mmCIF file of C-alpha atoms and ligand atoms in Angstrom:
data_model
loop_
_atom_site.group_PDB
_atom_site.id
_atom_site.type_symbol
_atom_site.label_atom_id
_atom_site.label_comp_id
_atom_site.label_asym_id
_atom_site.label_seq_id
_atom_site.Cartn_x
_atom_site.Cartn_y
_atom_site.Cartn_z
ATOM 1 C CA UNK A 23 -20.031 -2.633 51.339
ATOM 2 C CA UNK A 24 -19.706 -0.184 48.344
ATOM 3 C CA UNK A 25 -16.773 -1.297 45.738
ATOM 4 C CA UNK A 26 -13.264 -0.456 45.384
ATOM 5 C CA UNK A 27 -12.556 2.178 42.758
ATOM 6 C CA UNK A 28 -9.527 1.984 40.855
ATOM 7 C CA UNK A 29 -8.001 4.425 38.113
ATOM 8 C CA UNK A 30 -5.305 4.231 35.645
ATOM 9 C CA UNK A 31 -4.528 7.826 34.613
ATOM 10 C CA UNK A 32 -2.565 8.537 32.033
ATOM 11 C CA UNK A 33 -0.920 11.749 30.833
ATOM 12 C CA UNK A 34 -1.569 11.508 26.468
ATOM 13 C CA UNK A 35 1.760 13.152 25.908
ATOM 14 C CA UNK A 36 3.676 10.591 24.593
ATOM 15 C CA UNK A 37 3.349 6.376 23.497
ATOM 16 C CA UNK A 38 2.781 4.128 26.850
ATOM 17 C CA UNK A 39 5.864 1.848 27.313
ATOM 18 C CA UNK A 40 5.948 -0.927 29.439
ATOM 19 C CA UNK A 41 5.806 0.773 32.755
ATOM 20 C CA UNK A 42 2.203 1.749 32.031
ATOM 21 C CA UNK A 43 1.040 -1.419 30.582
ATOM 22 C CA UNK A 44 1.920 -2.721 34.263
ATOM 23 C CA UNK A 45 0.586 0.007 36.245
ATOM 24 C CA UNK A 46 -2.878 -0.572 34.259
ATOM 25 C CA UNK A 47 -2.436 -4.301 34.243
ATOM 26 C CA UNK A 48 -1.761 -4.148 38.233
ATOM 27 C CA UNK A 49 -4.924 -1.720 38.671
ATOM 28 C CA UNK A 50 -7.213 -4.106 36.050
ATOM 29 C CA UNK A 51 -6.212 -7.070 37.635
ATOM 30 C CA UNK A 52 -6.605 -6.209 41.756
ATOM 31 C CA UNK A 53 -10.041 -3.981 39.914
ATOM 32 C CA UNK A 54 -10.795 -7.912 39.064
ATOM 33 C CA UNK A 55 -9.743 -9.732 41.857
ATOM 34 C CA UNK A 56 -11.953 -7.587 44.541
ATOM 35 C CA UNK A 57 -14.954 -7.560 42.591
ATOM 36 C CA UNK A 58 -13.890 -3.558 42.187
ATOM 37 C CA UNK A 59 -14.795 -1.280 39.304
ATOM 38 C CA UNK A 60 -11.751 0.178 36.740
ATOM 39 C CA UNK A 61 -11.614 3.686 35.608
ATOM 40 C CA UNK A 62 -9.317 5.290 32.803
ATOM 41 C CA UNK A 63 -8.938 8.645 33.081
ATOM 42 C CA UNK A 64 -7.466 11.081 31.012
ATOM 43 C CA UNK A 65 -4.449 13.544 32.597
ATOM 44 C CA UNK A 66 -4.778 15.970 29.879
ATOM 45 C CA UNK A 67 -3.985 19.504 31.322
ATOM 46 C CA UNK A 68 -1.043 20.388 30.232
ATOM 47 C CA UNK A 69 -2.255 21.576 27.126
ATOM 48 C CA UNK A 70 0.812 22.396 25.268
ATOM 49 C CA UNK A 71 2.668 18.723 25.304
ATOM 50 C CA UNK A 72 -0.906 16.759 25.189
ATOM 51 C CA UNK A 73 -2.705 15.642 21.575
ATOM 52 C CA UNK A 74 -5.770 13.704 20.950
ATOM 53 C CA UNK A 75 -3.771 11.235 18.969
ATOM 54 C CA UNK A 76 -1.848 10.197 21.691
ATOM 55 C CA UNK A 77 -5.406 9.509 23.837
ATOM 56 C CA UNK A 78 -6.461 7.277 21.105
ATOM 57 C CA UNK A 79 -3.194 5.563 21.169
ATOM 58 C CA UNK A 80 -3.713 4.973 24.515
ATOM 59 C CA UNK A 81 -6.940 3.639 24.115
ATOM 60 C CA UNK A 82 -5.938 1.401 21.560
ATOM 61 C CA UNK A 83 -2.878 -0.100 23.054
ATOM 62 C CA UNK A 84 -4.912 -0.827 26.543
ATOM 63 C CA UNK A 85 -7.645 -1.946 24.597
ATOM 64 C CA UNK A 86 -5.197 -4.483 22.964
ATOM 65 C CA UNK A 87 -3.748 -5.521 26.786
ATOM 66 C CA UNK A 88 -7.622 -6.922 27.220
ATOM 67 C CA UNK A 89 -7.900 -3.868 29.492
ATOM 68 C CA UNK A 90 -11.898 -2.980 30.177
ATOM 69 C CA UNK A 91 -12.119 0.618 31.950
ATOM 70 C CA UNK A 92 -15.735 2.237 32.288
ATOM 71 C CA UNK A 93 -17.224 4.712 29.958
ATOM 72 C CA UNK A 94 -17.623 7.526 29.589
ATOM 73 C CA UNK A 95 -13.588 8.335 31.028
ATOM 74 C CA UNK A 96 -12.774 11.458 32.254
ATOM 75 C CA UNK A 97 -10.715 13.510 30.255
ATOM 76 C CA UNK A 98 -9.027 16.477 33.044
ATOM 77 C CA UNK A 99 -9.780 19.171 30.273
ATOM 78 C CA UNK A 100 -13.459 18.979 30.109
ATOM 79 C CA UNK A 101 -13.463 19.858 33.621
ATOM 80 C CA UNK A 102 -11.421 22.983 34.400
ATOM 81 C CA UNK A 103 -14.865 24.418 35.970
ATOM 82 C CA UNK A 104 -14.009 22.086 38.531
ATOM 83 C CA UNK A 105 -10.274 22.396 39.357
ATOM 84 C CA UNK A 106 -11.182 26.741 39.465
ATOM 85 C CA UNK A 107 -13.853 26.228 41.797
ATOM 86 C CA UNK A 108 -11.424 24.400 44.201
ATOM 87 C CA UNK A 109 -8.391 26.584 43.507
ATOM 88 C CA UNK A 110 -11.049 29.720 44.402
ATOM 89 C CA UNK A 111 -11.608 28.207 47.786
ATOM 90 C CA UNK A 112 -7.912 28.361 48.698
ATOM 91 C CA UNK A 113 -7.515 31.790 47.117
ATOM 92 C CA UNK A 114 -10.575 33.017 49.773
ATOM 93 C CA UNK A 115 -9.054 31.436 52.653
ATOM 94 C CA UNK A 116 -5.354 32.990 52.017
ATOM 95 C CA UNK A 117 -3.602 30.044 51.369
ATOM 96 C CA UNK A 118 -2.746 30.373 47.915
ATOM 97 C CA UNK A 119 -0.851 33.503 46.935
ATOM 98 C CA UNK A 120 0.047 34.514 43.346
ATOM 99 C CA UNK A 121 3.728 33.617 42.329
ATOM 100 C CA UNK A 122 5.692 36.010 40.270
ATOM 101 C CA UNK A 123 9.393 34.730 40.277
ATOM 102 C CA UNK A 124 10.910 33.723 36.625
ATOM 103 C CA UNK A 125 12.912 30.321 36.463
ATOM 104 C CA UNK A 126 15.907 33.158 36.244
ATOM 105 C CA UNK A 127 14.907 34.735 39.261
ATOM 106 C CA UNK A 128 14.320 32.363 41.338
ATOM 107 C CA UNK A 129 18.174 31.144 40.083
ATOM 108 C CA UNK A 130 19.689 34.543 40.750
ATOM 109 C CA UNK A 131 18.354 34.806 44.550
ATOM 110 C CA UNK A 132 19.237 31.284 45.120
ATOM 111 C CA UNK A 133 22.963 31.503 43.618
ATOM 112 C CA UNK A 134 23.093 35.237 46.107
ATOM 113 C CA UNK A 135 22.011 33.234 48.840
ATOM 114 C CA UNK A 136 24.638 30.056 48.331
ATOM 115 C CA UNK A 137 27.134 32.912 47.795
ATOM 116 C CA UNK A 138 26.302 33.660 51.837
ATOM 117 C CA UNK A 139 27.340 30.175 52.474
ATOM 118 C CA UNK A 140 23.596 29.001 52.798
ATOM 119 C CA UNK A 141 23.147 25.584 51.518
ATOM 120 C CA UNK A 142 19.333 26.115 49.783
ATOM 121 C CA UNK A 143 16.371 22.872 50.283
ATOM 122 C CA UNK A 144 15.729 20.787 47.411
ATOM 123 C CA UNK A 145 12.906 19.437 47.218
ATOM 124 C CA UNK A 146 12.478 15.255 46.722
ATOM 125 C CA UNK A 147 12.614 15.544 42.943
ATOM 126 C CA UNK A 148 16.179 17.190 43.919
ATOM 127 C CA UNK A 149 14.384 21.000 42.350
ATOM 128 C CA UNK A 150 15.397 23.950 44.429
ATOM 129 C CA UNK A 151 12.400 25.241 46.823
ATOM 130 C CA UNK A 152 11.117 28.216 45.508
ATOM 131 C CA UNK A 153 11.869 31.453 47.980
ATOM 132 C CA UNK A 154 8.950 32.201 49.963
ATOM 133 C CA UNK A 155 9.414 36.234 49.719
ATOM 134 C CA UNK A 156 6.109 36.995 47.930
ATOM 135 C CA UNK A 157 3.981 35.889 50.739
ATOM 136 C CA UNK A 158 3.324 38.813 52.245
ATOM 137 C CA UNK A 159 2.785 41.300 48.876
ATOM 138 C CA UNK A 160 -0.173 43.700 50.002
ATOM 139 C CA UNK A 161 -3.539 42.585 48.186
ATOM 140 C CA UNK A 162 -2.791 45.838 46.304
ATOM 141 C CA UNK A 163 0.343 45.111 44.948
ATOM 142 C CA UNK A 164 -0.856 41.372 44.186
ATOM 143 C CA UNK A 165 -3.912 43.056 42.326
ATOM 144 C CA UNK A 166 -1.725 45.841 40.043
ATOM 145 C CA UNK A 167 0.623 43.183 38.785
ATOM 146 C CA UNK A 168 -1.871 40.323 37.645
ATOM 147 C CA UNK A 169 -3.493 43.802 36.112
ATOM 148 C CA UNK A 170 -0.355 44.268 34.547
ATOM 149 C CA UNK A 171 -0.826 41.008 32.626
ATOM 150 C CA UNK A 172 2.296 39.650 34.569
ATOM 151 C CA UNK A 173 3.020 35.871 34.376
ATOM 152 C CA UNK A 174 2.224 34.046 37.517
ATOM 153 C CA UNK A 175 1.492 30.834 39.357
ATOM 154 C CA UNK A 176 -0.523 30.310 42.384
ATOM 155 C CA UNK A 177 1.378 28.368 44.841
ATOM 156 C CA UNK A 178 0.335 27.312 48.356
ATOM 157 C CA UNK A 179 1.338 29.302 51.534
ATOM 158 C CA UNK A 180 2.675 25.784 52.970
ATOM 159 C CA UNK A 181 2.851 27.230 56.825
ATOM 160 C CA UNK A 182 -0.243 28.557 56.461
ATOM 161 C CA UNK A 183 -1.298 25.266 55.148
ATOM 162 C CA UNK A 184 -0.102 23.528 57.621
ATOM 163 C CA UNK A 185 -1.298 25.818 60.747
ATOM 164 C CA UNK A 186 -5.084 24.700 59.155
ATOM 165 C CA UNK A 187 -4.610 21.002 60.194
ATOM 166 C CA UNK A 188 -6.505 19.908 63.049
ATOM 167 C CA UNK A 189 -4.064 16.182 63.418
ATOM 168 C CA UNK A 190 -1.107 14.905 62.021
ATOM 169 C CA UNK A 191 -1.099 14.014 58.470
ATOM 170 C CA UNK A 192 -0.191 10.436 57.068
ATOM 171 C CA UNK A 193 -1.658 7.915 54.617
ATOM 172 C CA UNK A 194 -2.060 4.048 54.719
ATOM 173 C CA UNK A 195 0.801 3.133 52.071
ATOM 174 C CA UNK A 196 -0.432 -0.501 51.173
ATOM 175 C CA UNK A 197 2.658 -0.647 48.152
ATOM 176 C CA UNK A 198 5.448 0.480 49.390
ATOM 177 C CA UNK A 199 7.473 3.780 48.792
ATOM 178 C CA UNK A 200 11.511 4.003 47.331
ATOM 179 C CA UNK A 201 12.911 2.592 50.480
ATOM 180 C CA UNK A 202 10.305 -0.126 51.149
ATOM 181 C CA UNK A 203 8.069 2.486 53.364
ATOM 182 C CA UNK A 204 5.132 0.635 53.907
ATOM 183 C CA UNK A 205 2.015 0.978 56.522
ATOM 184 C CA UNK A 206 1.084 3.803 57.949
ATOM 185 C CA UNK A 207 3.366 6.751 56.215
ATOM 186 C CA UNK A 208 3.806 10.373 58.030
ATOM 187 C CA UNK A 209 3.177 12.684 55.152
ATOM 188 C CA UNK A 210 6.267 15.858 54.829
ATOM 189 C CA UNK A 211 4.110 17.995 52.395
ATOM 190 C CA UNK A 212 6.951 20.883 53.544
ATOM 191 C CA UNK A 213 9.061 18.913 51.563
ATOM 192 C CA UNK A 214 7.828 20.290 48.959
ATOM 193 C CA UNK A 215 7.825 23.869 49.662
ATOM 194 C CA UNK A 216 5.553 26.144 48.364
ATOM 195 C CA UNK A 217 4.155 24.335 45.830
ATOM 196 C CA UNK A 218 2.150 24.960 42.325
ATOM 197 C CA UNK A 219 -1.272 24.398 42.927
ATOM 198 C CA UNK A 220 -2.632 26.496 39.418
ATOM 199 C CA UNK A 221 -0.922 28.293 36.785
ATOM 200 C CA UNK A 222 -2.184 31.897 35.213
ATOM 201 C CA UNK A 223 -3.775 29.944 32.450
ATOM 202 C CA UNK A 224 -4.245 26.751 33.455
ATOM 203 C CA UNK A 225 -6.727 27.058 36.880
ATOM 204 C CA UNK A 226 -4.971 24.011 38.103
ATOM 205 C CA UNK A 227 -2.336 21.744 38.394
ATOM 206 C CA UNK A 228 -1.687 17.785 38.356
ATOM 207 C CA UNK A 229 -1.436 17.948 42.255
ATOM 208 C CA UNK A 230 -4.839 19.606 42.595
ATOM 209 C CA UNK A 231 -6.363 18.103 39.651
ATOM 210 C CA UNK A 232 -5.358 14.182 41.164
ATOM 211 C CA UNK A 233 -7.014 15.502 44.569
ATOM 212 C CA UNK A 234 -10.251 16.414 42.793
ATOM 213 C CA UNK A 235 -10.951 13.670 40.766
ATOM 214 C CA UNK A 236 -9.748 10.850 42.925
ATOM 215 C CA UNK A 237 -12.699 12.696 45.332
ATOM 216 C CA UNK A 238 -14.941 12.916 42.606
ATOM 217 C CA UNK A 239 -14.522 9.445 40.791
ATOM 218 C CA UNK A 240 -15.279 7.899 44.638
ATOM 219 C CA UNK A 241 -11.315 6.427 44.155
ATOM 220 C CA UNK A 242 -10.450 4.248 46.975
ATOM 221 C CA UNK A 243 -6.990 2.533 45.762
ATOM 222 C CA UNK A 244 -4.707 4.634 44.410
ATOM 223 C CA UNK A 245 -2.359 2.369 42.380
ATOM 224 C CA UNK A 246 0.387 3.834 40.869
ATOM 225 C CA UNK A 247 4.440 4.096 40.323
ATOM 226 C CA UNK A 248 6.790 4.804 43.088
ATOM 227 C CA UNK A 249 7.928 7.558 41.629
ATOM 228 C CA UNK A 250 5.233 9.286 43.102
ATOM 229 C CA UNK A 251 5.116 8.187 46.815
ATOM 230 C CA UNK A 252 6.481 12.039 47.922
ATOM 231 C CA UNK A 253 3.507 13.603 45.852
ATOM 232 C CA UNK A 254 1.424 12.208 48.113
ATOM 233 C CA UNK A 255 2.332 14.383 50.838
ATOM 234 C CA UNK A 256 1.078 17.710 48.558
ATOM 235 C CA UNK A 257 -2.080 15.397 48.011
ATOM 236 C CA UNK A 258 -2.419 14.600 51.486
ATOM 237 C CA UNK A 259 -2.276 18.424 52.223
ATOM 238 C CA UNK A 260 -4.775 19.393 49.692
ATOM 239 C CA UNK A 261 -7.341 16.773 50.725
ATOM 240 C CA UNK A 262 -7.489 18.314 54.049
ATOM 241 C CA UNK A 263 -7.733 21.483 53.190
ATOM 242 C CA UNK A 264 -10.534 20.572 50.852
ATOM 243 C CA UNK A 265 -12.469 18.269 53.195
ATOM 244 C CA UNK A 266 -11.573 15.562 50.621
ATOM 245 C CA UNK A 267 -11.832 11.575 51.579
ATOM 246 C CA UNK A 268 -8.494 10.051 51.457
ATOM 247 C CA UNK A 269 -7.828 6.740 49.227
ATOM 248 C CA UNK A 270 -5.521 4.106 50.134
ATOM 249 C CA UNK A 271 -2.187 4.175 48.131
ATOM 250 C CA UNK A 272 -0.471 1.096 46.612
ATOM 251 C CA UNK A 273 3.135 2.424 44.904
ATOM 252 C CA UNK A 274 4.615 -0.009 42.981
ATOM 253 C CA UNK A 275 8.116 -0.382 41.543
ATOM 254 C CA UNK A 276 8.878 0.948 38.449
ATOM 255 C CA UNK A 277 10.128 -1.000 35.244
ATOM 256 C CA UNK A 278 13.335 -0.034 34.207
ATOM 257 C CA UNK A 279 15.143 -0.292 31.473
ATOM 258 C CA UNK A 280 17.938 -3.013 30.357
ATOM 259 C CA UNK A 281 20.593 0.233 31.562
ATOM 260 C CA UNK A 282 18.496 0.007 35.351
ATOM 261 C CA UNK A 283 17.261 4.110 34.204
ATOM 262 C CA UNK A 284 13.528 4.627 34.475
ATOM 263 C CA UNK A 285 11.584 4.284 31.403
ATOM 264 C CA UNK A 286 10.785 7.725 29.313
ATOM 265 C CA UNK A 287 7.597 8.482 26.909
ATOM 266 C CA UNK A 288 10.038 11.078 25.481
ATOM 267 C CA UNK A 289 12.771 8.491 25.243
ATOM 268 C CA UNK A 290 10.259 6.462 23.224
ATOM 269 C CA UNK A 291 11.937 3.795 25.717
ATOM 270 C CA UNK A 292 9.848 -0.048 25.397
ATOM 271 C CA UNK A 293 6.818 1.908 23.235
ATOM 272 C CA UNK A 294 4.000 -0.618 23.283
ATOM 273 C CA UNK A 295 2.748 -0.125 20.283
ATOM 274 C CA UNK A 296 6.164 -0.942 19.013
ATOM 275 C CA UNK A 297 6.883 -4.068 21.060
ATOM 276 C CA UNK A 298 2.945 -4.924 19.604
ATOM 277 C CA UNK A 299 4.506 -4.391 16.016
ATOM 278 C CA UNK A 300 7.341 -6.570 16.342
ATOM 279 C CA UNK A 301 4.800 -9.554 16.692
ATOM 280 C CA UNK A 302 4.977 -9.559 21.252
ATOM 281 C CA UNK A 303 1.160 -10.938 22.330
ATOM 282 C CA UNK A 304 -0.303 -9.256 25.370
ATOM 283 C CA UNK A 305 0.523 -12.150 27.135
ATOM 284 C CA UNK A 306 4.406 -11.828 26.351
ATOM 285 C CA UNK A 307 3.676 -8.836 27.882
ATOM 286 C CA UNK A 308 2.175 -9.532 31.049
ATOM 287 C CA UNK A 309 5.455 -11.909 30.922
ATOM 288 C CA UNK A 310 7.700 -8.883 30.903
ATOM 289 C CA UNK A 311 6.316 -7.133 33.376
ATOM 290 C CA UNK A 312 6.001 -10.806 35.718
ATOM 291 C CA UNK A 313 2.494 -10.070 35.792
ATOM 292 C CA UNK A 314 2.706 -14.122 35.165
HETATM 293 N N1 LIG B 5 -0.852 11.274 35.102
HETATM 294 C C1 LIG B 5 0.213 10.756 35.908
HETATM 295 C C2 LIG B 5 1.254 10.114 35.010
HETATM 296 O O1 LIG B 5 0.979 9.817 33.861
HETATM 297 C C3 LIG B 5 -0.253 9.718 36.904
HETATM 298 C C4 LIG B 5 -0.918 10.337 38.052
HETATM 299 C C5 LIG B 5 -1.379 9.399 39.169
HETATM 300 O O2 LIG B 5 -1.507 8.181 38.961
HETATM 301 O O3 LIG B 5 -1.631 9.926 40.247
HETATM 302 O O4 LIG B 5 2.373 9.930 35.458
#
């Protein structure tokens, strides 16, 4: 029987508060029970918000949890190679398609067509779905504007997307999602709309970055907050469409705050290194978060 991979993944764009000292704990600790192996691994592609200090804070507050993750970890930057090759493969088979809409655009036709009396589709993060009227641009027109040096994204072509499946789509939710969804889950990737799957500059995106590297790392538990059961539709989608093997998923609940609001890196909400400053052990923190 091979092992059960598990990841922590961390985005180094802020301090880790308590709600990732549990997600890594959780992962470490069912890593442990199984005899399974533990991987850290870097979320770094968002190059403007991410800094190395941050990473090495990271490293140091798990490291101070007792945490023990593999080496060498996999930092998402050093492998853009792999993300383009991937994001090429859906450009050949026309199911990507080059995204042109501003933030204000995409406003402006949505207000015109709630002025019609059209309520628009949000998707489940409550964002608008972005209009789908760039589909069918000619290659030429496509072509002359990326020329152009115009800003774009690549998004996915979800019907077409969807028309590729050969079976229904669903994952084997082991955790359970916002409203206790547990089992086996029927995945909505529509949902979503036409999603980002790469910007202009950045040949990817965190939903086809996770896809690639959960593959690539041989994941096989996918432990991770709630708050991202619906991504896991998009995932879902992707893996398909790649030929990608498909990981269990365990979401867990999240740690709030004393107010009951989610916890924020940009808030600075719980900080660990701050709770490690005012004298807490990493067992008063495994307390916290009734890890014992
Ligand atoms: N990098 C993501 C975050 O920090 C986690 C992604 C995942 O676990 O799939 O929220």
């Amino acid at each position: 029987m091979p092992r059960p991979v598990f990841r922590f993944a961390p985005s180094p764009n802020g301090p880790l508060h308590l709600g990732h000292a549990y997600s890594g704990l959780l992962n470490h600790d069912l890593a442990r029970e199984v005899g399974g192996r533990f991987l850290l691994r870097i979320e770094d592609i968002d190059r403007d918000r991410c800094r190395p200090a941050f990473e090495r804070a990271i490293r140091d507050d798990l490291a101070w949890l007792g945490l023990e993750w593999e080496e060498p970890v996999r930092r998402q930057s050093d492998h853009f190679a792999d993300y383009r090759a991937a994001l090429d493969r859906l450009i050949e088979e026309d199911l990507v398609y080059p995204a042109f809409l501003s933030r204000g655009d995409v406003r402006d036709y949505i207000a015109d067509e709630e002025a019609q009396g059209t309520s628009w589709p949000r998707d489940p993060d409550c964002a608008p779905l972005y209009p789908v009227i760039e589909r069918n641009l000619s290659r030429r027109e496509r072509n002359a504007r990326m020329d152009a040096g115009a800003p774009f994204a690549w998004r996915i072509d979800i019907d077409a997307a969807l028309e590729r499946l050969a079976g229904p789509l669903d994952w084997l939710e082991d955790g359970a999602g916002p409203q206790g969804e547990t089992g086996m889950i029927a995945a909505n990737p529509r949902a979503w709309g036409d999603f980002v799957i790469a910007r202009r500059d950045i040949p990817t995106s965190y939903q086809l970055s996770v896809v690639i590297d959960d593959a690539l790392q041989g994941i096989t538990h996918v432990v991770r907050g709630s708050d991202l059961f619906h991504a896991t539709a998009g995932q879902r989608l992707l893996q398909e469409l790649l030929g990608l093997p498909v990981p269990v998923y365990f979401h867990h609940d999240l740690v709030l705050g004393e107010d009951g609001r989610k916890l924020s890196k940009s808030r600075g909400d719980s900080g660990l290194s701050d709770l490690r400053q005012a004298g807490m052990t990493p067992h008063d923190i495994r307390r916290m978060v009734h890890l014992i």
